[in-house]
Short mmCIF file of C-alpha atoms in Angstrom, two decimals:
data_model
loop_
_atom_site.label_atom_id
_atom_site.label_comp_id
_atom_site.label_asym_id
_atom_site.label_seq_id
_atom_site.Cartn_x
_atom_site.Cartn_y
_atom_site.Cartn_z
CA MET A 1 153.84 13.56 82.12
CA ARG A 2 155.56 16.86 81.47
CA ARG A 3 153.60 19.16 79.19
CA TYR A 4 155.68 21.10 76.69
CA ASN A 5 153.20 23.90 76.19
CA LYS A 6 155.29 26.91 77.11
CA SER A 7 157.06 27.82 73.90
CA TYR A 8 154.66 30.68 73.16
CA ILE A 9 156.50 32.79 75.71
CA GLN A 10 159.96 31.58 74.83
CA ARG A 11 160.13 32.87 71.25
CA ILE A 12 160.75 36.48 70.42
CA ALA A 13 159.50 35.83 66.95
CA GLY A 14 161.35 37.70 64.25
CA TYR A 15 161.34 41.23 65.63
CA VAL A 16 162.92 43.43 68.23
CA ILE A 17 161.25 45.67 70.76
CA ALA A 18 163.67 48.35 71.92
CA ALA A 19 164.33 47.91 75.61
CA GLY A 20 166.24 50.94 76.88
CA LEU A 21 166.48 51.98 80.48
CA LEU A 22 163.56 54.41 80.34
CA THR A 23 164.66 56.60 83.22
CA THR A 24 167.68 57.82 81.26
CA ALA A 25 169.04 57.41 77.78
CA ALA A 26 171.50 54.70 78.83
CA GLY A 27 171.57 51.44 76.90
CA CYS A 28 171.60 47.87 78.22
CA GLY A 29 174.63 45.61 78.34
CA LYS A 30 174.85 42.24 76.69
CA SER A 31 173.24 39.30 78.44
CA PHE A 32 172.45 35.69 77.63
CA LEU A 33 169.16 36.78 76.02
CA ASP A 34 170.80 39.20 73.61
CA VAL A 35 170.98 37.05 70.49
CA PRO A 36 171.03 38.23 66.87
CA PRO A 37 167.45 38.53 65.60
CA GLN A 38 166.50 36.38 62.65
CA GLY A 39 164.22 37.86 60.01
CA GLN A 40 163.95 41.07 61.98
CA GLN A 41 160.72 42.94 61.36
CA PRO A 42 161.28 46.69 60.81
CA GLY A 43 159.78 48.83 63.56
CA GLU A 44 157.74 50.93 61.17
CA GLN A 45 155.92 47.78 60.04
CA PHE A 46 155.06 46.70 63.55
CA TRP A 47 152.00 47.30 65.74
CA LYS A 48 149.69 46.72 62.76
CA ASN A 49 147.64 43.63 63.59
CA GLN A 50 146.74 40.98 66.14
CA SER A 51 149.80 38.93 65.29
CA ASP A 52 152.03 41.87 66.19
CA ALA A 53 150.22 42.30 69.50
CA THR A 54 150.74 38.61 70.28
CA LYS A 55 154.45 38.82 69.46
CA ALA A 56 154.84 41.83 71.73
CA VAL A 57 153.07 40.18 74.65
CA ASN A 58 155.08 36.99 74.17
CA ALA A 59 158.29 39.03 74.22
CA MET A 60 157.14 40.69 77.44
CA TYR A 61 156.77 37.27 79.08
CA ALA A 62 160.00 35.93 77.58
CA ASN A 63 161.95 38.80 79.10
CA LEU A 64 160.93 37.66 82.58
CA HIS A 65 163.58 34.94 82.55
CA GLU A 66 166.33 37.21 81.19
CA TRP A 67 169.64 37.34 83.11
CA ARG A 68 168.90 40.60 84.92
CA GLN A 69 165.50 39.27 85.99
CA VAL A 70 166.56 35.97 87.61
CA GLY A 71 170.38 35.93 87.53
CA PHE A 72 173.09 37.40 89.73
CA ALA A 73 171.23 40.66 90.34
CA THR A 74 168.16 38.88 91.71
CA ILE A 75 170.27 36.77 94.05
CA ALA A 76 172.23 39.80 95.24
CA ILE A 77 169.28 42.12 95.82
CA GLU A 78 166.60 39.64 96.91
CA SER A 79 168.45 36.85 98.72
CA ILE A 80 172.04 37.27 99.92
CA GLY A 81 171.23 40.06 102.39
CA SER A 82 169.07 37.69 104.42
CA ASP A 83 170.18 35.30 107.16
CA ASP A 84 169.03 32.36 105.03
CA ALA A 85 171.62 32.60 102.24
CA GLU A 86 175.27 33.38 101.59
CA LYS A 87 177.49 33.64 98.54
CA GLY A 88 178.72 30.05 98.09
CA SER A 89 180.83 28.92 95.12
CA THR A 90 184.62 29.31 95.54
CA PRO A 91 185.94 32.09 97.79
CA ALA A 92 187.38 34.07 94.88
CA ASP A 93 184.49 33.63 92.45
CA ALA A 94 182.12 36.62 92.22
CA SER A 95 183.36 37.97 95.54
CA PHE A 96 181.13 41.03 95.08
CA PHE A 97 178.31 38.95 96.58
CA ASN A 98 179.99 39.32 99.96
CA LYS A 99 179.26 43.04 99.87
CA TYR A 100 175.55 42.26 99.91
CA ASP A 101 176.01 39.73 102.69
CA ASP A 102 177.83 42.16 105.01
CA PHE A 103 176.02 45.32 103.78
CA SER A 104 179.18 47.00 102.55
CA VAL A 105 177.90 47.35 98.99
CA THR A 106 178.10 50.74 97.32
CA ALA A 107 176.10 52.42 94.58
CA THR A 108 178.70 51.51 91.94
CA GLU A 109 178.45 47.71 92.33
CA GLY A 110 177.24 46.06 89.13
CA GLN A 111 174.30 44.08 90.48
CA ILE A 112 172.75 47.24 91.93
CA GLN A 113 172.73 48.57 88.36
CA ASP A 114 171.66 45.30 86.74
CA PHE A 115 168.61 44.82 88.96
CA TRP A 116 167.48 48.38 88.24
CA LYS A 117 168.03 47.91 84.50
CA GLY A 118 166.27 44.58 84.44
CA GLN A 119 163.08 45.88 86.02
CA TYR A 120 162.90 48.98 83.83
CA GLN A 121 163.58 46.89 80.76
CA GLU A 122 160.58 44.75 81.70
CA ILE A 123 158.49 47.86 82.36
CA ASN A 124 159.40 49.12 78.89
CA PHE A 125 158.12 45.91 77.29
CA CYS A 126 154.87 46.36 79.23
CA ASN A 127 154.55 50.05 78.37
CA GLN A 128 155.01 49.36 74.68
CA VAL A 129 152.15 46.88 74.79
CA LEU A 130 149.97 49.29 76.77
CA ASP A 131 150.74 52.23 74.47
CA ASN A 132 150.39 50.47 71.13
CA VAL A 133 147.99 47.55 71.39
CA PRO A 134 144.89 49.73 72.04
CA GLY A 135 145.21 51.16 68.51
CA ILE A 136 145.32 47.76 66.79
CA SER A 137 142.18 46.41 65.14
CA MET A 138 141.86 42.92 66.62
CA ASP A 139 139.66 40.71 68.76
CA GLU A 140 138.50 43.05 71.53
CA ASN A 141 138.41 40.39 74.26
CA LEU A 142 141.94 39.29 73.46
CA LYS A 143 143.06 42.91 73.35
CA ALA A 144 141.62 43.55 76.81
CA ARG A 145 143.34 40.43 78.13
CA TYR A 146 146.71 41.38 76.67
CA LEU A 147 146.50 44.82 78.26
CA ALA A 148 145.57 43.28 81.61
CA GLU A 149 148.51 40.88 81.39
CA ALA A 150 150.85 43.81 80.71
CA LYS A 151 149.49 45.67 83.74
CA PHE A 152 150.08 42.66 85.98
CA ILE A 153 153.67 42.22 84.83
CA ARG A 154 154.35 45.96 85.11
CA ALA A 155 152.99 45.85 88.65
CA TYR A 156 155.28 42.92 89.45
CA ALA A 157 158.32 44.82 88.15
CA TYR A 158 157.47 47.95 90.12
CA PHE A 159 156.82 45.85 93.23
CA ARG A 160 160.36 44.48 92.97
CA LEU A 161 161.76 47.98 92.45
CA VAL A 162 159.95 49.77 95.25
CA ARG A 163 160.77 47.21 97.93
CA ALA A 164 164.44 47.24 96.86
CA TYR A 165 165.04 50.98 96.36
CA GLY A 166 162.06 52.81 97.89
CA ASP A 167 161.23 55.89 95.79
CA VAL A 168 161.81 55.08 92.11
CA PRO A 169 160.99 56.85 88.83
CA LEU A 170 157.43 56.01 87.79
CA ARG A 171 157.34 55.46 84.04
CA LEU A 172 153.86 54.57 82.76
CA LYS A 173 154.36 55.53 79.09
CA VAL A 174 157.05 54.98 76.50
CA PRO A 175 159.02 58.25 76.23
CA LYS A 176 158.22 60.13 73.03
CA ASP A 177 161.62 61.81 72.77
CA ALA A 178 164.80 62.52 74.71
CA SER A 179 163.08 65.21 76.78
CA GLU A 180 161.03 62.50 78.50
CA TYR A 181 163.87 60.10 79.31
CA ASN A 182 165.07 61.70 82.51
CA LEU A 183 162.64 61.29 85.41
CA ALA A 184 163.11 62.11 89.06
CA ARG A 185 162.29 59.59 91.76
CA THR A 186 158.61 59.25 92.56
CA ALA A 187 157.52 58.95 96.20
CA LYS A 188 157.01 55.30 97.06
CA ALA A 189 153.42 55.95 98.14
CA GLU A 190 152.63 57.06 94.59
CA VAL A 191 154.44 54.03 93.16
CA TRP A 192 152.45 51.71 95.43
CA ALA A 193 149.26 53.45 94.26
CA ALA A 194 150.20 52.92 90.61
CA ILE A 195 150.88 49.24 91.29
CA GLU A 196 147.49 48.90 92.96
CA LYS A 197 145.73 50.60 90.07
CA ASP A 198 147.34 48.22 87.57
CA LEU A 199 146.32 45.24 89.68
CA ASN A 200 142.75 46.48 90.12
CA ASP A 201 142.46 46.97 86.38
CA ALA A 202 143.90 43.53 85.62
CA ALA A 203 141.74 41.70 88.17
CA GLY A 204 138.59 42.83 86.41
CA VAL A 205 139.69 41.28 83.11
CA LEU A 206 141.91 38.24 83.56
CA PRO A 207 140.37 34.76 83.77
CA PRO A 208 140.89 32.40 86.73
CA SER A 209 142.59 29.84 84.46
CA TYR A 210 143.58 29.03 80.88
CA GLY A 211 143.59 26.06 78.57
CA PRO A 212 146.74 23.95 78.08
CA THR A 213 148.25 26.15 75.36
CA ASP A 214 148.22 29.26 77.57
CA ILE A 215 149.50 27.88 80.87
CA GLY A 216 151.88 30.38 82.45
CA ARG A 217 149.98 33.53 81.58
CA ALA A 218 148.86 35.80 84.38
CA THR A 219 145.51 34.83 85.88
CA LYS A 220 143.08 36.60 88.17
CA GLY A 221 144.47 34.50 91.03
CA ALA A 222 147.98 35.77 90.31
CA VAL A 223 146.74 39.36 90.30
CA LEU A 224 144.91 38.98 93.60
CA ALA A 225 147.84 37.18 95.25
CA LEU A 226 150.29 39.88 94.18
CA HIS A 227 147.82 42.53 95.35
CA ALA A 228 147.68 40.83 98.75
CA LYS A 229 151.47 40.96 98.92
CA VAL A 230 151.57 44.61 97.86
CA ALA A 231 149.04 45.41 100.58
CA MET A 232 151.04 43.41 103.14
CA TYR A 233 154.11 45.54 102.55
CA GLN A 234 151.99 48.60 103.28
CA LYS A 235 150.33 47.02 106.32
CA LYS A 236 146.90 47.35 104.71
CA TRP A 237 145.66 44.31 106.57
CA SER A 238 142.01 44.50 105.54
CA ASP A 239 143.10 44.46 101.90
CA VAL A 240 145.50 41.57 102.51
CA LEU A 241 142.69 39.58 104.08
CA ASN A 242 140.23 40.46 101.32
CA PHE A 243 142.52 39.57 98.43
CA SER A 244 143.90 36.41 100.02
CA ASN A 245 140.37 35.25 100.91
CA GLN A 246 139.42 35.64 97.25
CA VAL A 247 142.39 33.56 96.13
CA MET A 248 141.54 30.90 98.71
CA ALA A 249 138.10 30.57 97.15
CA MET A 250 139.46 29.95 93.65
CA GLY A 251 140.35 26.26 93.87
CA TYR A 252 144.09 26.33 94.60
CA SER A 253 145.45 23.66 96.93
CA LEU A 254 148.73 22.73 98.56
CA PHE A 255 150.72 20.14 96.64
CA PRO A 256 151.02 17.05 98.86
CA ASN A 257 154.81 16.61 98.70
CA TYR A 258 156.84 19.71 99.58
CA GLU A 259 160.11 18.57 98.02
CA LYS A 260 158.47 17.31 94.82
CA LEU A 261 156.61 20.61 94.44
CA PHE A 262 159.79 22.24 93.13
CA ARG A 263 160.68 19.55 90.59
CA ILE A 264 160.14 20.06 86.88
CA PRO A 265 157.34 17.47 86.43
CA ASN A 266 155.24 19.34 89.00
CA GLU A 267 155.51 22.83 87.58
CA ASN A 268 152.20 24.70 87.27
CA SER A 269 150.69 22.43 89.92
CA SER A 270 147.59 23.05 92.02
CA GLU A 271 149.76 25.21 94.29
CA SER A 272 151.15 27.37 91.51
CA VAL A 273 149.75 30.90 91.39
CA PHE A 274 152.35 32.38 89.06
CA GLU A 275 155.54 30.92 87.63
CA ILE A 276 157.97 32.31 85.09
CA GLN A 277 157.97 29.66 82.39
CA CYS A 278 161.25 28.22 81.10
CA GLN A 279 161.76 25.54 78.50
CA ARG A 280 164.67 24.10 76.58
CA ILE A 281 164.16 24.66 72.88
CA PRO A 282 166.50 22.71 70.59
CA GLY A 283 168.70 25.06 68.62
CA ASN A 284 168.07 28.00 70.95
CA ALA A 285 170.37 27.30 73.88
CA ASP A 286 170.87 30.95 74.83
CA ALA A 287 167.48 32.65 74.71
CA SER A 288 165.10 29.81 75.53
CA ASN A 289 165.76 29.33 79.21
CA SER A 290 166.75 30.80 82.56
CA GLN A 291 170.13 30.45 84.26
CA TYR A 292 168.59 30.67 87.75
CA SER A 293 169.14 26.98 88.50
CA GLN A 294 172.54 26.85 86.84
CA ILE A 295 173.79 29.65 89.11
CA GLN A 296 172.75 27.69 92.21
CA GLY A 297 173.36 24.15 90.99
CA VAL A 298 175.64 21.62 92.65
CA ARG A 299 179.33 22.23 91.93
CA GLY A 300 181.82 19.51 91.10
CA ILE A 301 179.70 17.31 88.85
CA VAL A 302 179.73 16.94 85.08
CA GLY A 303 177.43 19.55 83.60
CA GLY A 304 176.71 20.91 87.07
CA GLY A 305 176.10 24.37 88.40
CA TRP A 306 178.08 27.22 89.88
CA GLY A 307 177.10 26.75 93.53
CA PHE A 308 176.05 30.29 94.42
CA ASN A 309 173.32 31.40 96.85
CA VAL A 310 173.70 28.58 99.34
CA PRO A 311 171.75 28.07 102.58
CA THR A 312 173.32 29.16 105.87
CA PRO A 313 173.77 27.23 109.12
CA ASP A 314 171.35 29.75 110.62
CA LEU A 315 168.65 28.54 108.25
CA VAL A 316 169.46 24.91 109.06
CA ASN A 317 168.88 25.68 112.74
CA ALA A 318 165.61 27.50 112.08
CA TYR A 319 163.62 24.32 111.43
CA GLU A 320 161.73 22.44 114.11
CA PRO A 321 162.91 18.88 114.78
CA GLY A 322 161.81 16.53 112.01
CA ASP A 323 160.47 19.25 109.70
CA PRO A 324 160.68 17.66 106.22
CA ARG A 325 161.00 21.12 104.69
CA LYS A 326 164.61 21.30 105.83
CA GLU A 327 165.51 18.33 103.64
CA GLY A 328 163.24 19.72 100.92
CA THR A 329 165.06 23.07 100.93
CA ILE A 330 168.69 22.17 101.60
CA ILE A 331 170.95 19.70 99.80
CA PHE A 332 173.69 18.65 102.18
CA ARG A 333 177.11 17.73 100.83
CA GLY A 334 177.79 13.99 100.88
CA THR A 335 174.12 12.97 100.84
CA THR A 336 171.94 11.42 98.16
CA THR A 337 168.93 13.38 96.93
CA ALA A 338 165.41 12.00 96.86
CA GLU A 339 165.91 11.62 93.11
CA GLY A 340 168.94 9.37 93.66
CA ASP A 341 171.79 11.79 92.88
CA ALA A 342 174.92 11.42 94.99
CA ILE A 343 176.22 14.84 96.04
CA PRO A 344 180.04 15.03 96.27
CA ALA A 345 181.26 14.67 99.87
CA ILE A 346 183.99 17.25 99.40
CA GLY A 347 183.91 20.63 97.73
CA ASP A 348 183.60 24.33 98.30
CA ASN A 349 180.06 24.34 99.64
CA PRO A 350 178.57 22.30 102.50
CA MET A 351 175.02 22.98 101.25
CA TYR A 352 173.06 23.92 98.12
CA ASN A 353 169.58 25.23 97.36
CA TYR A 354 167.35 22.19 96.81
CA LYS A 355 164.50 24.30 95.46
CA SER A 356 166.47 25.24 92.37
CA TYR A 357 167.93 21.74 91.94
CA VAL A 358 167.51 19.81 88.70
CA PRO A 359 168.06 16.01 88.85
CA PHE A 360 171.28 15.05 87.09
CA GLY A 361 169.43 12.70 84.75
CA LEU A 362 167.60 15.67 83.22
CA PHE A 363 170.78 17.49 82.16
CA VAL A 364 171.03 17.89 78.40
CA ALA A 365 174.42 18.39 76.77
CA GLY A 366 174.81 21.91 75.39
CA TYR A 367 172.17 23.41 77.70
CA ASN A 368 172.37 24.54 81.30
CA GLU A 369 170.60 22.32 83.81
CA GLY A 370 167.98 24.98 84.50
CA ALA A 371 166.76 25.13 80.92
CA ASP A 372 163.44 23.54 81.85
CA GLN A 373 163.18 24.81 85.43
CA ASN A 374 160.47 27.38 86.08
CA PHE A 375 161.00 30.31 88.45
CA ARG A 376 158.32 30.26 91.16
CA VAL A 377 156.97 33.75 91.87
CA LEU A 378 153.75 33.16 93.83
CA ARG A 379 152.42 29.97 95.34
CA TYR A 380 149.38 29.11 97.42
CA ALA A 381 151.28 28.49 100.67
CA ASP A 382 152.39 32.13 100.56
CA VAL A 383 148.75 33.20 100.12
CA LEU A 384 147.71 31.16 103.18
CA LEU A 385 150.46 32.70 105.29
CA MET A 386 149.54 36.20 104.15
CA ASN A 387 145.97 35.40 105.09
CA ALA A 388 147.07 34.16 108.50
CA GLU A 389 149.14 37.28 109.16
CA ALA A 390 146.35 39.63 108.12
CA ALA A 391 143.73 37.79 110.15
CA ASN A 392 145.94 37.93 113.23
CA GLU A 393 146.65 41.64 112.81
CA LEU A 394 142.89 42.23 112.57
CA GLY A 395 142.21 40.23 115.74
CA ASN A 396 140.80 37.09 114.11
CA SER A 397 143.04 34.43 115.64
CA SER A 398 140.68 31.63 114.61
CA GLN A 399 141.11 32.28 110.91
CA ALA A 400 144.81 32.97 111.38
CA LEU A 401 145.32 29.59 113.00
CA GLN A 402 143.29 27.82 110.33
CA SER A 403 145.42 29.21 107.50
CA LEU A 404 148.71 28.82 109.37
CA ASN A 405 148.02 25.23 110.37
CA ALA A 406 147.00 24.27 106.84
CA VAL A 407 150.58 25.01 105.79
CA ARG A 408 152.00 23.05 108.71
CA LYS A 409 149.68 20.12 108.00
CA ARG A 410 151.02 19.78 104.46
CA ALA A 411 154.58 19.87 105.76
CA ARG A 412 153.75 17.31 108.46
CA GLY A 413 152.29 14.87 105.97
CA SER A 414 151.45 11.51 107.50
CA ASN A 415 153.74 11.92 110.52
CA PRO A 416 151.65 13.01 113.53
CA ASN A 417 154.73 13.33 115.74
CA ILE A 418 156.10 16.49 114.13
CA LEU A 419 154.93 20.05 113.50
CA PRO A 420 151.90 20.09 115.81
CA ASP A 421 149.20 22.65 115.17
CA VAL A 422 149.88 26.09 116.58
CA THR A 423 147.27 26.88 119.25
CA ALA A 424 148.39 30.27 120.58
CA THR A 425 145.76 33.00 120.34
CA ASP A 426 147.76 35.85 121.89
CA GLN A 427 148.37 38.24 119.00
CA ALA A 428 152.08 38.83 119.63
CA THR A 429 152.81 35.13 120.12
CA LEU A 430 150.85 34.16 117.05
CA ARG A 431 152.55 36.89 115.01
CA LYS A 432 155.96 35.41 115.81
CA ALA A 433 154.72 31.94 114.89
CA ILE A 434 153.48 33.18 111.51
CA TRP A 435 156.75 35.00 110.82
CA GLN A 436 158.67 31.84 111.70
CA GLU A 437 156.45 29.78 109.41
CA ARG A 438 157.05 32.19 106.54
CA ARG A 439 160.77 31.76 107.04
CA VAL A 440 160.86 27.96 106.87
CA GLU A 441 158.08 27.55 104.30
CA LEU A 442 159.40 30.17 101.87
CA ALA A 443 163.13 29.77 102.52
CA MET A 444 165.41 30.45 99.53
CA GLU A 445 162.48 31.95 97.57
CA ASN A 446 163.64 35.59 97.77
CA ASP A 447 161.22 36.77 100.46
CA ARG A 448 163.11 36.47 103.75
CA PHE A 449 165.18 39.68 103.47
CA PHE A 450 162.23 41.88 102.64
CA ASP A 451 159.97 40.13 105.15
CA VAL A 452 162.35 41.01 107.99
CA ILE A 453 162.62 44.61 106.76
CA ARG A 454 158.86 45.14 106.55
CA GLN A 455 158.50 43.61 110.01
CA GLY A 456 160.83 46.31 111.36
CA ARG A 457 163.40 43.75 112.55
CA GLY A 458 166.32 44.56 110.26
CA ALA A 459 168.77 45.59 112.96
CA GLU A 460 167.65 42.80 115.30
CA VAL A 461 168.01 39.98 112.77
CA PHE A 462 170.67 41.25 110.37
CA GLY A 463 172.68 43.45 112.75
CA PRO A 464 175.34 40.76 113.30
CA LYS A 465 175.89 40.75 109.52
CA GLY A 466 176.55 44.50 109.40
CA PHE A 467 173.02 45.89 108.87
CA GLN A 468 172.61 49.51 109.93
CA ALA A 469 169.15 50.84 110.78
CA GLY A 470 168.16 53.88 108.73
CA ARG A 471 170.41 52.81 105.85
CA ASN A 472 170.16 49.17 104.90
CA GLU A 473 166.37 48.93 104.70
CA LEU A 474 166.97 49.97 101.07
CA TRP A 475 169.69 49.27 98.53
CA PRO A 476 171.51 52.21 96.93
CA VAL A 477 170.27 53.80 93.73
CA PRO A 478 172.79 52.95 90.97
CA GLN A 479 175.40 55.68 90.76
CA THR A 480 175.51 55.38 86.98
CA GLU A 481 171.82 56.35 86.84
CA ILE A 482 172.41 59.34 89.10
CA ASP A 483 175.33 60.45 86.95
CA ILE A 484 173.44 60.09 83.66
CA SER A 485 170.51 62.02 85.12
CA GLY A 486 172.74 64.97 85.93
CA GLY A 487 171.79 64.67 89.56
CA LYS A 488 168.05 64.59 88.96
CA LEU A 489 168.00 61.20 90.61
CA THR A 490 168.99 61.32 94.27
CA GLN A 491 170.66 58.70 96.49
CA ASN A 492 169.16 56.78 99.40
CA PRO A 493 170.35 57.85 102.88
CA GLY A 494 173.71 56.53 104.01
CA TYR A 495 175.18 55.70 100.60
#
């Protein structure tokens, strides 16, 4: 039975935390989360007690499903550039996505700006908690936990920024006045170090799990898994192995059915390490949910989605014969889903993202179909594959094979005739097998583009799409931010 226990992070209860851009004095545009506050609490009366601290932390979590966090900007920056996804929808609708697909995007395109804004807005929520909660008289254990949660989420936001843009301004405090708004870009090595410090601090405080009323908050497992990923991007293989080994000892397990893993009733399952929580709240159609699934939902049905971010034929061909993950990742036009929904046989898109799909029977009039659909950030299969990659890079093929084949075993299920165990022990051969497994296991989950980049294969894999080595490893810094900074911010090479 579905547990409706997530509303604590869906309500920004009666007050507003200012969420400016932080690197400059620019404001934020309107989004689906920008709703008129009811019973707004004056700022000068805030940050007084434990209730205020709780409201601030809840707002920090609620902002994670805001439009700039999981909407068009996320799809543009974290998905469309890969060989797994393309624009979708109708040819004329949101044609700017094509610029990300063929790498012709410039620094003035709106999603470049929105992704930047979204992450710094989230960082500002975190910084306000970290600056103000220490001075509140409240339960000290809860205070420590709130601060650790803020450090984890700040680390997550900076992780998204640094892999997208490289050097970015490092803002670890709320600016006191206008003189502190304008920061130059910080070398990415220093940004990575700040992320690691936040994660080290949080890991020493956060619990491995919570009771039912706090499901969705950051746990120690989430911190360690993100730290493993941060280390992987820096090729710190001993750290990747260490952190992933710790997560593997914490009781997570692979959910038996790959396709069902992504359905609403199985959110926060044994495989979930961190999910952004979304829930339909009656009377709060705008601010209570994410539009991530609506953006990618099946077009041409009553109450359906917009059909963006669709799988490519290249992804279809990437799966081994009989791999159930293909049918668990891709909805093909003219088929019937496992949940019994008939997909129109004609339309603009031959395929849709099954992982963001919501069964038609769960649509609620007046709400988008993704109102109750969580956004998966970290799951245990990713941890196992990070562990496999690190073990292989460190010369431990036995452990690498064990972790890799655990993922394949879940996908294989009860069919012994598909997805045989990988047996190669040659490091280069096994490395390719792990990379391939990451592609098919994590397809359409916003990792493929950055995986290929960190592997040094951008030109090889994305060259036919227009990728240029020395330029397209990073997205451009928003021109608006450079202009507002008076040139203090600089542009990435080639833009």
